[in-house]
Tab-separated table of C-alpha atoms and ligand atoms in Angstrom:
chain	number	residue	atom	x	y	z
A	1	MET	CA	27.699	-18.043	0.285
A	2	THR	CA	27.267	-17.955	4.034
A	3	ASP	CA	24.065	-18.962	5.772
A	4	THR	CA	21.854	-16.155	7.035
A	5	LEU	CA	21.893	-17.705	10.461
A	6	GLN	CA	25.294	-18.412	11.956
A	7	PRO	CA	25.135	-19.808	15.497
A	8	ALA	CA	27.905	-18.132	17.489
A	9	ALA	CA	29.138	-20.814	19.827
A	10	GLU	CA	30.743	-18.387	22.221
A	11	GLN	CA	27.440	-16.569	22.599
A	12	GLY	CA	25.428	-19.584	23.676
A	13	GLN	CA	22.044	-19.690	22.000
A	14	VAL	CA	22.160	-16.179	20.581
A	15	PRO	CA	22.787	-16.345	16.835
A	16	THR	CA	24.717	-13.846	14.777
A	17	ILE	CA	23.195	-12.679	11.494
A	18	SER	CA	25.128	-10.562	9.003
A	19	GLY	CA	27.732	-9.980	11.692
A	20	VAL	CA	25.243	-8.707	14.264
A	21	GLU	CA	24.587	-10.601	17.470
A	22	GLN	CA	20.835	-11.055	17.731
A	23	ARG	CA	20.286	-9.518	21.136
A	24	ARG	CA	18.967	-6.236	22.476
A	25	VAL	CA	21.605	-4.200	24.267
A	26	LEU	CA	21.031	-0.831	25.930
A	27	ARG	CA	24.266	0.910	26.893
A	28	THR	CA	22.869	4.453	27.081
A	29	PRO	CA	19.483	6.109	27.206
A	30	ILE	CA	17.867	6.178	23.749
A	31	PRO	CA	19.032	8.219	21.903
A	32	GLY	CA	22.540	8.130	23.342
A	33	PRO	CA	25.022	11.019	23.425
A	34	ARG	CA	26.638	10.282	20.068
A	35	SER	CA	23.266	10.010	18.386
A	36	GLN	CA	22.245	13.271	20.006
A	37	ALA	CA	25.380	14.982	18.716
A	38	LEU	CA	24.634	13.711	15.213
A	39	GLN	CA	21.055	14.875	15.535
A	40	THR	CA	22.359	18.367	16.321
A	41	ARG	CA	24.458	18.239	13.146
A	42	LYS	CA	21.418	16.953	11.257
A	43	THR	CA	19.333	19.920	12.398
A	44	SER	CA	21.962	22.328	11.047
A	45	ALA	CA	22.590	20.489	7.789
A	46	VAL	CA	19.441	18.667	6.707
A	47	ALA	CA	16.211	20.324	5.590
A	48	ALA	CA	13.721	20.419	8.450
A	49	GLY	CA	11.064	18.796	6.253
A	50	VAL	CA	13.019	15.525	6.351
A	51	GLY	CA	11.747	14.250	9.691
A	52	VAL	CA	13.140	11.397	11.777
A	53	THR	CA	11.029	8.918	13.758
A	54	LEU	CA	13.720	7.781	16.174
A	55	PRO	CA	17.034	9.685	16.128
A	56	VAL	CA	19.405	6.822	16.815
A	57	TYR	CA	22.162	6.872	14.209
A	58	VAL	CA	22.795	3.414	12.807
A	59	VAL	CA	26.240	2.010	12.122
A	60	ARG	CA	25.374	-1.600	11.416
A	61	ALA	CA	22.317	-3.828	11.049
A	62	GLY	CA	21.513	-7.462	10.424
A	63	GLY	CA	18.709	-9.931	11.080
A	64	GLY	CA	16.292	-8.260	13.480
A	65	VAL	CA	18.770	-5.846	15.110
A	66	LEU	CA	19.973	-2.278	14.464
A	67	VAL	CA	23.255	-1.179	16.090
A	68	ASP	CA	23.692	2.521	16.809
A	69	VAL	CA	26.712	4.817	17.243
A	70	ASP	CA	26.481	4.498	21.048
A	71	GLY	CA	26.719	0.705	20.940
A	72	ASN	CA	23.020	0.149	21.611
A	73	GLN	CA	21.352	-2.733	19.837
A	74	LEU	CA	17.692	-2.194	19.059
A	75	ILE	CA	15.103	-4.761	18.015
A	76	ASP	CA	13.768	-3.739	14.631
A	77	PHE	CA	9.985	-3.916	14.168
A	78	GLY	CA	10.106	-1.508	11.231
A	79	SER	CA	12.469	-2.922	8.562
A	80	GLY	CA	13.097	0.646	7.381
A	81	ILE	CA	9.381	0.808	6.488
A	82	ALA	CA	8.933	-2.714	5.120
A	83	VAL	CA	12.135	-2.747	3.100
A	84	ALA	CA	14.629	-5.011	4.892
A	85	SER	CA	12.387	-8.083	4.688
A	86	VAL	CA	15.386	-10.296	3.918
A	87	GLY	CA	17.285	-8.570	6.725
A	88	ASN	CA	19.900	-5.854	6.508
A	89	ALA	CA	23.125	-6.654	4.712
A	90	ALA	CA	21.613	-10.040	3.803
A	91	PRO	CA	24.383	-12.357	2.566
A	92	ARG	CA	23.057	-12.948	-0.966
A	93	VAL	CA	22.322	-9.230	-1.387
A	94	VAL	CA	25.810	-8.248	-0.207
A	95	GLN	CA	27.464	-10.806	-2.462
A	96	GLY	CA	25.462	-9.751	-5.523
A	97	VAL	CA	26.129	-6.067	-4.911
A	98	GLN	CA	29.847	-6.578	-4.296
A	99	GLU	CA	30.285	-8.613	-7.448
A	100	GLN	CA	28.273	-6.151	-9.534
A	101	VAL	CA	29.901	-3.018	-8.180
A	102	GLU	CA	33.291	-4.366	-9.218
A	103	GLN	CA	32.080	-5.130	-12.741
A	104	PHE	CA	30.259	-1.902	-13.584
A	105	THR	CA	27.978	0.495	-11.750
A	106	HIS	CA	25.947	2.122	-14.499
A	107	THR	CA	25.423	2.228	-18.232
A	108	CYS	CA	21.742	3.252	-18.334
A	109	PHE	CA	19.652	0.310	-19.466
A	110	MET	CA	18.088	2.477	-22.181
A	111	VAL	CA	21.520	3.123	-23.708
A	112	THR	CA	23.474	-0.128	-23.413
A	113	PRO	CA	21.534	-2.828	-21.543
A	114	TYR	CA	22.666	-5.613	-19.209
A	115	GLU	CA	21.369	-8.995	-18.066
A	116	GLY	CA	20.499	-8.134	-14.443
A	117	TYR	CA	17.621	-5.878	-15.492
A	118	VAL	CA	16.179	-8.584	-17.731
A	119	ALA	CA	16.579	-11.204	-14.983
A	120	VAL	CA	14.713	-9.038	-12.441
A	121	CYS	CA	11.878	-8.529	-14.949
A	122	GLU	CA	11.766	-12.286	-15.569
A	123	ALA	CA	11.535	-12.876	-11.805
A	124	LEU	CA	8.760	-10.267	-11.436
A	125	ASN	CA	6.832	-11.816	-14.331
A	126	ARG	CA	7.161	-15.246	-12.753
A	127	LEU	CA	6.357	-14.297	-9.145
A	128	THR	CA	3.508	-11.786	-9.474
A	129	PRO	CA	-0.072	-13.111	-9.484
A	130	GLY	CA	-1.464	-14.698	-12.671
A	131	GLY	CA	-0.077	-17.195	-15.171
A	132	HIS	CA	-0.631	-14.928	-18.202
A	133	GLU	CA	2.155	-13.477	-20.323
A	134	LYS	CA	3.669	-10.438	-18.619
A	135	ARG	CA	6.211	-7.680	-19.065
A	136	SER	CA	7.922	-5.502	-16.463
A	137	ALA	CA	9.704	-2.157	-16.342
A	138	LEU	CA	12.010	-0.969	-13.543
A	139	PHE	CA	12.226	2.358	-11.745
A	140	ASN	CA	13.886	3.896	-8.662
A	141	SER	CA	11.124	4.393	-6.115
A	142	GLY	CA	7.637	3.277	-5.295
A	143	ALA	CA	6.147	6.618	-6.266
A	144	GLU	CA	7.849	6.438	-9.635
A	145	ALA	CA	6.409	2.960	-10.198
A	146	VAL	CA	2.899	4.201	-9.373
A	147	GLU	CA	3.331	7.177	-11.725
A	148	ASN	CA	4.368	4.816	-14.502
A	149	ALA	CA	1.489	2.416	-13.843
A	150	VAL	CA	-0.866	5.374	-14.346
A	151	LYS	CA	0.951	6.416	-17.526
A	152	ILE	CA	0.686	2.883	-18.916
A	153	ALA	CA	-2.990	2.540	-17.943
A	154	ARG	CA	-3.855	5.863	-19.597
A	155	ARG	CA	-1.953	5.009	-22.734
A	156	TYR	CA	-3.545	1.550	-23.027
A	157	THR	CA	-7.136	2.578	-22.311
A	158	GLY	CA	-7.049	6.027	-23.891
A	159	ARG	CA	-8.855	7.258	-20.747
A	160	ASP	CA	-7.783	9.864	-18.189
A	161	ALA	CA	-9.517	9.237	-14.867
A	162	VAL	CA	-7.929	7.267	-12.029
A	163	ALA	CA	-9.771	5.988	-8.949
A	164	VAL	CA	-8.078	5.760	-5.559
A	165	PHE	CA	-9.348	5.122	-2.030
A	166	ASP	CA	-9.760	6.776	1.325
A	167	HIS	CA	-6.635	6.216	3.474
A	168	ALA	CA	-4.527	5.443	0.383
A	169	TYR	CA	-0.813	6.175	0.260
A	170	HIS	CA	0.932	6.088	-3.099
A	171	GLY	CA	3.894	8.453	-2.679
A	172	ARG	CA	5.106	12.036	-2.564
A	173	THR	CA	5.547	13.109	-6.204
A	174	ASN	CA	2.922	15.478	-7.608
A	175	LEU	CA	0.737	12.762	-9.149
A	176	THR	CA	1.137	10.378	-6.230
A	177	MET	CA	0.434	13.155	-3.697
A	178	ALA	CA	-2.862	13.622	-5.514
A	179	MET	CA	-3.470	9.882	-5.142
A	180	THR	CA	-2.480	9.842	-1.459
A	181	ALA	CA	-5.326	10.589	0.939
A	182	LYS	CA	-3.765	12.099	4.043
A	183	ASN	CA	-3.054	15.828	4.093
A	184	MET	CA	-0.528	16.154	6.944
A	185	PRO	CA	2.362	15.681	6.527
A	186	TYR	CA	2.282	14.509	2.912
A	187	LYS	CA	0.361	17.196	1.017
A	188	ASP	CA	-0.167	20.290	3.133
A	189	GLY	CA	0.917	23.385	1.220
A	190	PHE	CA	2.329	21.375	-1.705
A	191	GLY	CA	-0.531	21.752	-4.199
A	192	PRO	CA	-1.977	22.250	-6.715
A	193	PHE	CA	-2.119	18.546	-7.411
A	194	ALA	CA	-2.535	16.545	-10.597
A	195	GLY	CA	-6.089	16.290	-11.914
A	196	GLU	CA	-8.410	13.423	-12.851
A	197	ILE	CA	-7.889	11.576	-9.564
A	198	TYR	CA	-11.138	10.464	-7.865
A	199	ARG	CA	-11.296	9.157	-4.304
A	200	VAL	CA	-13.880	6.609	-3.164
A	201	PRO	CA	-14.543	4.895	0.194
A	202	MET	CA	-12.384	1.986	1.277
A	203	SER	CA	-13.618	-1.115	3.068
A	204	TYR	CA	-12.512	-0.476	6.679
A	205	PRO	CA	-14.158	-3.239	8.761
A	206	PHE	CA	-13.207	-1.803	12.176
A	207	ARG	CA	-14.857	1.540	11.431
A	208	GLU	CA	-18.080	0.485	9.784
A	209	PRO	CA	-21.164	-1.555	10.602
A	210	ALA	CA	-20.968	-5.331	10.072
A	211	GLU	CA	-23.521	-5.168	7.254
A	212	ILE	CA	-20.973	-3.284	5.139
A	213	ASP	CA	-19.216	-6.491	4.178
A	214	GLY	CA	-16.722	-6.718	1.314
A	215	GLY	CA	-19.440	-6.949	-1.324
A	216	ALA	CA	-21.418	-4.010	0.064
A	217	ALA	CA	-18.293	-1.866	0.373
A	218	ALA	CA	-17.402	-2.660	-3.245
A	219	VAL	CA	-20.914	-1.707	-4.419
A	220	ARG	CA	-20.593	1.577	-2.495
A	221	ALA	CA	-17.291	2.415	-4.228
A	222	ILE	CA	-18.404	1.223	-7.662
A	223	THR	CA	-21.690	3.153	-7.500
A	224	MET	CA	-19.800	6.303	-6.663
A	225	LEU	CA	-17.427	5.745	-9.577
A	226	GLU	CA	-20.244	5.054	-12.009
A	227	LYS	CA	-22.276	8.067	-10.905
A	228	GLN	CA	-19.544	10.614	-10.273
A	229	VAL	CA	-16.888	9.690	-12.825
A	230	GLY	CA	-18.354	7.251	-15.364
A	231	ALA	CA	-16.781	3.856	-15.974
A	232	GLY	CA	-16.054	4.820	-19.567
A	233	ARG	CA	-13.737	7.639	-18.397
A	234	LEU	CA	-11.741	5.497	-15.979
A	235	ALA	CA	-8.293	4.247	-16.962
A	236	ALA	CA	-7.551	2.480	-13.684
A	237	VAL	CA	-8.582	1.668	-10.157
A	238	VAL	CA	-5.417	1.790	-8.026
A	239	ILE	CA	-5.557	0.074	-4.651
A	240	GLU	CA	-3.252	-1.265	-1.947
A	241	PRO	CA	-4.621	-4.768	-1.186
A	242	ILE	CA	-3.640	-4.101	2.431
A	243	GLN	CA	-3.220	-0.388	3.009
A	244	GLY	CA	0.138	0.670	4.435
A	245	GLU	CA	0.583	4.241	5.656
A	246	GLY	CA	-3.212	4.631	5.842
A	247	GLY	CA	-3.360	2.247	8.800
A	248	PHE	CA	-2.725	-1.375	7.747
A	249	ILE	CA	-6.363	-1.591	6.763
A	250	VAL	CA	-7.316	-5.046	5.531
A	251	PRO	CA	-10.472	-4.751	3.412
A	252	ALA	CA	-13.323	-7.145	4.183
A	253	PRO	CA	-13.161	-10.434	2.234
A	254	GLY	CA	-14.665	-10.115	-1.217
A	255	PHE	CA	-13.993	-6.370	-1.584
A	256	LEU	CA	-10.953	-6.751	-3.836
A	257	THR	CA	-12.478	-9.541	-5.925
A	258	ALA	CA	-15.683	-7.567	-6.523
A	259	LEU	CA	-13.695	-4.493	-7.551
A	260	ALA	CA	-11.445	-6.527	-9.849
A	261	GLU	CA	-14.478	-8.169	-11.490
A	262	TRP	CA	-16.154	-4.813	-12.060
A	263	CYS	CA	-12.929	-3.408	-13.532
A	264	SER	CA	-12.635	-6.324	-15.904
A	265	ALA	CA	-16.261	-5.954	-17.032
A	266	SER	CA	-15.854	-2.196	-17.496
A	267	GLY	CA	-12.562	-2.028	-19.382
A	268	VAL	CA	-10.911	-0.399	-16.346
A	269	LEU	CA	-7.460	-1.629	-15.344
A	270	PHE	CA	-7.154	-3.034	-11.821
A	271	VAL	CA	-3.808	-1.848	-10.460
A	272	ALA	CA	-2.541	-3.361	-7.207
A	273	ASP	CA	-0.038	-1.193	-5.356
A	274	GLU	CA	1.943	-3.879	-3.518
A	275	ILE	CA	4.870	-1.623	-2.721
A	276	GLN	CA	4.454	-2.179	1.025
A	277	SER	CA	2.511	-5.470	1.106
A	278	GLY	CA	4.501	-7.336	-1.543
A	279	PHE	CA	7.451	-9.697	-1.546
A	280	ALA	CA	6.630	-12.243	1.166
A	281	ARG	CA	5.592	-9.661	3.768
A	282	THR	CA	2.011	-10.902	4.265
A	283	GLY	CA	2.751	-14.627	4.217
A	284	ASP	CA	2.142	-14.936	0.476
A	285	MET	CA	4.529	-13.590	-2.114
A	286	PHE	CA	1.915	-10.866	-2.769
A	287	ALA	CA	-1.118	-9.832	-0.738
A	288	CYS	CA	-3.358	-10.278	-3.819
A	289	ASP	CA	-2.497	-13.987	-3.769
A	290	HIS	CA	-4.449	-14.393	-0.545
A	291	GLU	CA	-7.765	-13.721	-2.309
A	292	GLY	CA	-6.737	-15.068	-5.693
A	293	VAL	CA	-7.010	-11.590	-7.208
A	294	VAL	CA	-5.023	-11.154	-10.425
A	295	PRO	CA	-4.296	-7.478	-11.118
A	296	ASP	CA	-3.797	-6.122	-14.632
A	297	LEU	CA	-0.812	-4.135	-13.344
A	298	ILE	CA	1.097	-4.443	-10.077
A	299	THR	CA	3.586	-1.998	-8.587
A	300	THR	CA	6.442	-3.236	-6.408
A	301	ALA	CA	9.370	-1.636	-4.543
A	302	LYS	CA	10.579	-1.696	-0.903
A	303	GLY	CA	11.194	-5.411	-0.114
A	304	ILE	CA	12.248	-6.183	-3.691
A	305	ALA	CA	15.953	-5.356	-3.341
A	306	GLY	CA	17.016	-5.786	0.288
A	307	GLY	CA	17.459	-2.036	0.823
A	308	LEU	CA	18.699	-0.778	-2.517
A	309	PRO	CA	16.416	1.575	-4.424
A	310	LEU	CA	14.453	-0.354	-7.023
A	311	ALA	CA	10.823	-0.488	-8.089
A	312	GLY	CA	8.828	-2.197	-10.783
A	313	VAL	CA	5.629	-2.190	-12.769
A	314	THR	CA	4.539	-5.617	-13.980
A	315	GLY	CA	1.482	-6.380	-16.044
A	316	ARG	CA	-0.279	-8.091	-18.877
A	317	ALA	CA	1.992	-8.154	-21.925
A	318	GLU	CA	-0.529	-6.433	-24.199
A	319	ILE	CA	-0.997	-3.576	-21.715
A	320	MET	CA	2.678	-3.062	-20.964
A	321	ASP	CA	3.617	-3.328	-24.655
A	322	SER	CA	1.017	-0.737	-25.675
A	323	VAL	CA	3.481	2.039	-24.809
A	324	HIS	CA	5.660	3.302	-27.678
A	325	SER	CA	9.398	2.618	-27.540
A	326	GLY	CA	11.127	5.248	-25.410
A	327	GLY	CA	7.897	6.082	-23.566
A	328	LEU	CA	9.085	4.484	-20.323
A	329	GLY	CA	12.411	4.664	-18.528
A	330	GLY	CA	14.747	7.021	-16.715
A	331	THR	CA	18.478	7.441	-16.200
A	332	TYR	CA	18.822	5.176	-13.165
A	333	GLY	CA	15.748	2.934	-13.348
A	334	GLY	CA	16.873	-0.670	-12.928
A	335	ASN	CA	20.424	0.313	-12.001
A	336	PRO	CA	22.702	-2.761	-12.257
A	337	VAL	CA	23.713	-2.690	-8.584
A	338	ALA	CA	20.070	-2.463	-7.466
A	339	CYS	CA	19.187	-5.307	-9.852
A	340	ALA	CA	21.965	-7.493	-8.403
A	341	ALA	CA	20.593	-6.746	-4.944
A	342	ALA	CA	17.080	-7.669	-6.072
A	343	LEU	CA	18.252	-10.976	-7.505
A	344	GLY	CA	19.958	-11.725	-4.156
A	345	ALA	CA	16.864	-10.693	-2.200
A	346	ILE	CA	14.494	-12.718	-4.372
A	347	ALA	CA	16.768	-15.789	-4.121
A	348	THR	CA	16.728	-15.373	-0.327
A	349	MET	CA	12.923	-15.144	-0.261
A	350	GLU	CA	12.524	-18.267	-2.344
A	351	GLU	CA	15.328	-20.408	-0.947
A	352	GLU	CA	14.584	-19.560	2.691
A	353	ASP	CA	10.795	-19.623	2.141
A	354	LEU	CA	10.263	-16.179	3.643
A	355	PRO	CA	6.481	-16.271	3.095
A	356	ALA	CA	6.459	-19.149	5.607
A	357	LYS	CA	8.609	-17.074	7.970
A	358	ALA	CA	6.066	-14.241	7.709
A	359	ARG	CA	3.264	-16.674	8.581
A	360	ARG	CA	5.292	-17.922	11.555
A	361	ILE	CA	5.756	-14.340	12.772
A	362	GLU	CA	1.976	-13.904	12.620
A	363	GLU	CA	1.550	-17.149	14.610
A	364	LEU	CA	3.827	-15.737	17.296
A	365	MET	CA	2.478	-12.193	17.324
A	366	ARG	CA	-1.254	-12.414	16.683
A	367	PRO	CA	-2.275	-14.315	19.857
A	368	ARG	CA	-0.167	-11.976	22.009
A	369	LEU	CA	-1.659	-8.898	20.341
A	370	ASP	CA	-5.192	-10.326	20.701
A	371	ALA	CA	-4.542	-11.007	24.402
A	372	LEU	CA	-3.226	-7.480	24.823
A	373	ALA	CA	-6.366	-6.071	23.194
A	374	ALA	CA	-8.559	-8.230	25.460
A	375	LYS	CA	-6.792	-6.760	28.489
A	376	HIS	CA	-6.556	-3.145	27.321
A	377	PRO	CA	-9.769	-1.704	25.857
A	378	GLU	CA	-7.795	1.148	24.330
A	379	ILE	CA	-6.627	-1.343	21.703
A	380	GLY	CA	-9.714	-1.309	19.509
A	381	ASP	CA	-8.478	-3.545	16.723
A	382	VAL	CA	-5.724	-6.014	15.905
A	383	ARG	CA	-5.285	-6.577	12.191
A	384	GLY	CA	-2.971	-7.319	9.316
A	385	ARG	CA	-1.533	-10.426	7.791
A	386	GLY	CA	1.765	-12.278	8.077
A	387	ALA	CA	4.480	-9.934	9.293
A	388	MET	CA	2.406	-6.845	8.439
A	389	LEU	CA	0.440	-6.445	11.675
A	390	ALA	CA	-0.976	-3.491	13.580
A	391	ILE	CA	-3.028	-2.355	16.541
A	392	GLU	CA	-5.443	0.576	16.357
A	393	VAL	CA	-5.612	2.683	19.519
A	394	VAL	CA	-8.883	4.365	20.532
A	395	LEU	CA	-10.568	5.882	23.554
A	396	PRO	CA	-11.891	2.785	25.371
A	397	GLY	CA	-15.312	1.647	24.228
A	398	THR	CA	-15.412	4.080	21.287
A	399	LEU	CA	-14.019	4.442	17.782
A	400	ALA	CA	-12.449	7.792	18.684
A	401	PRO	CA	-8.780	7.651	17.616
A	402	ASP	CA	-6.205	8.208	20.372
A	403	ALA	CA	-3.123	9.423	18.526
A	404	GLU	CA	-1.610	10.776	21.723
A	405	ARG	CA	-1.625	7.411	23.477
A	406	THR	CA	-0.323	5.755	20.305
A	407	ALA	CA	2.630	8.149	20.274
A	408	ARG	CA	3.248	7.499	23.989
A	409	ILE	CA	3.270	3.710	23.487
A	410	SER	CA	5.630	4.062	20.537
A	411	ALA	CA	7.946	6.372	22.498
A	412	ALA	CA	8.038	3.886	25.386
A	413	CYS	CA	8.976	1.116	22.960
A	414	HIS	CA	11.755	3.282	21.539
A	415	ALA	CA	13.118	4.052	24.986
A	416	ALA	CA	13.264	0.326	25.704
A	417	GLY	CA	15.121	-0.431	22.491
A	418	LEU	CA	12.297	-1.546	20.208
A	419	VAL	CA	11.871	0.287	16.902
A	420	THR	CA	8.160	0.729	16.196
A	421	LEU	CA	6.358	2.882	13.647
A	422	THR	CA	2.988	4.567	13.760
A	423	CYS	CA	0.658	5.125	10.828
A	424	GLY	CA	-2.991	5.689	9.974
A	425	THR	CA	-5.082	8.573	8.759
A	426	TYR	CA	-5.719	9.449	12.407
A	427	GLY	CA	-2.161	8.684	13.568
A	428	ASN	CA	-3.490	6.054	15.973
A	429	VAL	CA	-2.124	2.840	14.509
A	430	LEU	CA	1.019	1.134	15.720
A	431	ARG	CA	2.402	-1.102	12.985
A	432	PHE	CA	4.792	-4.009	13.184
A	433	LEU	CA	7.008	-4.933	10.244
A	434	PRO	CA	9.929	-7.012	11.527
A	435	PRO	CA	12.480	-8.343	9.049
A	436	LEU	CA	11.243	-11.801	8.074
A	437	VAL	CA	14.551	-13.335	9.161
A	438	THR	CA	14.208	-12.050	12.749
A	439	PRO	CA	14.913	-14.879	15.220
A	440	GLU	CA	11.857	-15.875	17.238
A	441	HIS	CA	13.352	-14.874	20.591
A	442	LEU	CA	13.562	-11.261	19.388
A	443	ILE	CA	9.950	-11.260	18.191
A	444	LEU	CA	8.917	-12.477	21.658
A	445	GLU	CA	11.138	-9.947	23.422
A	446	GLY	CA	9.730	-7.169	21.250
A	447	LEU	CA	6.228	-8.241	22.286
A	448	ASP	CA	7.260	-8.160	25.971
A	449	ILE	CA	8.410	-4.560	25.494
A	450	LEU	CA	5.216	-3.640	23.686
A	451	GLU	CA	3.100	-5.155	26.462
A	452	GLN	CA	4.967	-3.123	29.071
A	453	ALA	CA	4.619	0.017	26.965
A	454	VAL	CA	0.862	-0.472	26.626
A	455	ALA	CA	0.485	-1.216	30.334
A	456	GLY	CA	2.569	1.849	31.234
B	501	PLP	C1	1.706	1.380	-0.887
B	501	PLP	C2	2.804	2.357	-1.204
B	501	PLP	N1	2.864	2.907	-2.425
B	501	PLP	C3	3.820	3.783	-2.762
B	501	PLP	C4	4.794	4.148	-1.842
B	501	PLP	C5	5.864	5.129	-2.242
B	501	PLP	O1	7.086	4.485	-2.295
B	501	PLP	P1	8.455	5.327	-2.254
B	501	PLP	O2	8.556	5.904	-0.891
B	501	PLP	O3	9.523	4.316	-2.577
B	501	PLP	O4	8.328	6.361	-3.324
B	501	PLP	C6	4.772	3.601	-0.557
B	501	PLP	C7	5.771	3.995	0.456
B	501	PLP	O5	5.570	3.888	1.638
B	501	PLP	C8	3.750	2.687	-0.226
B	501	PLP	O6	3.676	2.136	0.994
């Protein structure tokens, strides 16, 4: 096993991680000619609906750097949408995958099982919030995990209705499109959607008066559910403890706890979708940990397996075991190679204390982002937790979203070799999700670029 961080003597202070020197290098305009040629091929070969944020074609990645076909090295503030938390090609992930791929690549766990699947479930049961007895099941994608959480909740409660929130994002399958709030680009023209999904207001502190604190926002949502749906019809309340695609919205303190308490008193399952916020990203292993909220079911994916497709549903043993044998599964769910990757990723998170690294990233980034907001009134809000941070861009002095300026800032970052992502219902949030193993000098350099992009 090699260390994640290997100081490269010949490169002075610049470390090399997973074979990639941790420095930004711009050899061509972004995207360079080779990337542009590949983008032309992409346009002819790939369905137009599969969009690309930044058309630089990657040949290698490690730590906090992506290397493209033109030899450019970009600082990564996206982690492939919160996936490469342990870094790309992280040593323990690579080792686990290589060993597994030589042993066997697939049997289907439902046909002839293997230990890796069981070990990942044991790790999920141990790491997710709550000391109660748990069970887990593994799937391929976040959306599939959310679908299965709903199936399990309906089966256990014998109820149909599912509550979700404004600004929610839960995926792109038919059921999860129904659960996702934003129309464009996720839903437009793709209906009709699955039924029995009810949307209620989220706690969004930046966009509502101070008197709507966490408790008041919870009462608002609960009242709507009681009056418009009926608690007795609800199988589950599904919520992202920090919303991802919807704009990195952190609900006011007390909102999640009040909802969870009401769920528990009403026989409604509280389902935390931690697909984006989970696995060390927010400075705790899970975002629910921050408020001591213990969900009945939790969905995980993204950061779980260092880039290989894997997702999970974990929950109270009696709930998970209420489903008949054969009721859950799928051909590839919990594929042995993905499980080996997950075991390597989880070992990295624990042994290298990646929650602490996420908190350190917040320590570095938050004061700089706050200072930027103080200087530029178009930054209306700085929010997030750990290494899941964002700025919301508005017309100065108002709450009016400025998606155009957000896109311009992001484009300027891209041109300077910093990968940034936008999000938000109004497209006016710039989010920052660096790999948790990013060296500090790259975090600081990324912030320099962002500051110039905002000023420009
Ligand atoms: C909170 C949340 N839930 C579900 C999903 C869907 O995951 P996937 O894209 O793996 O299907 C995402 C993806 O961004 C997400 O952020």
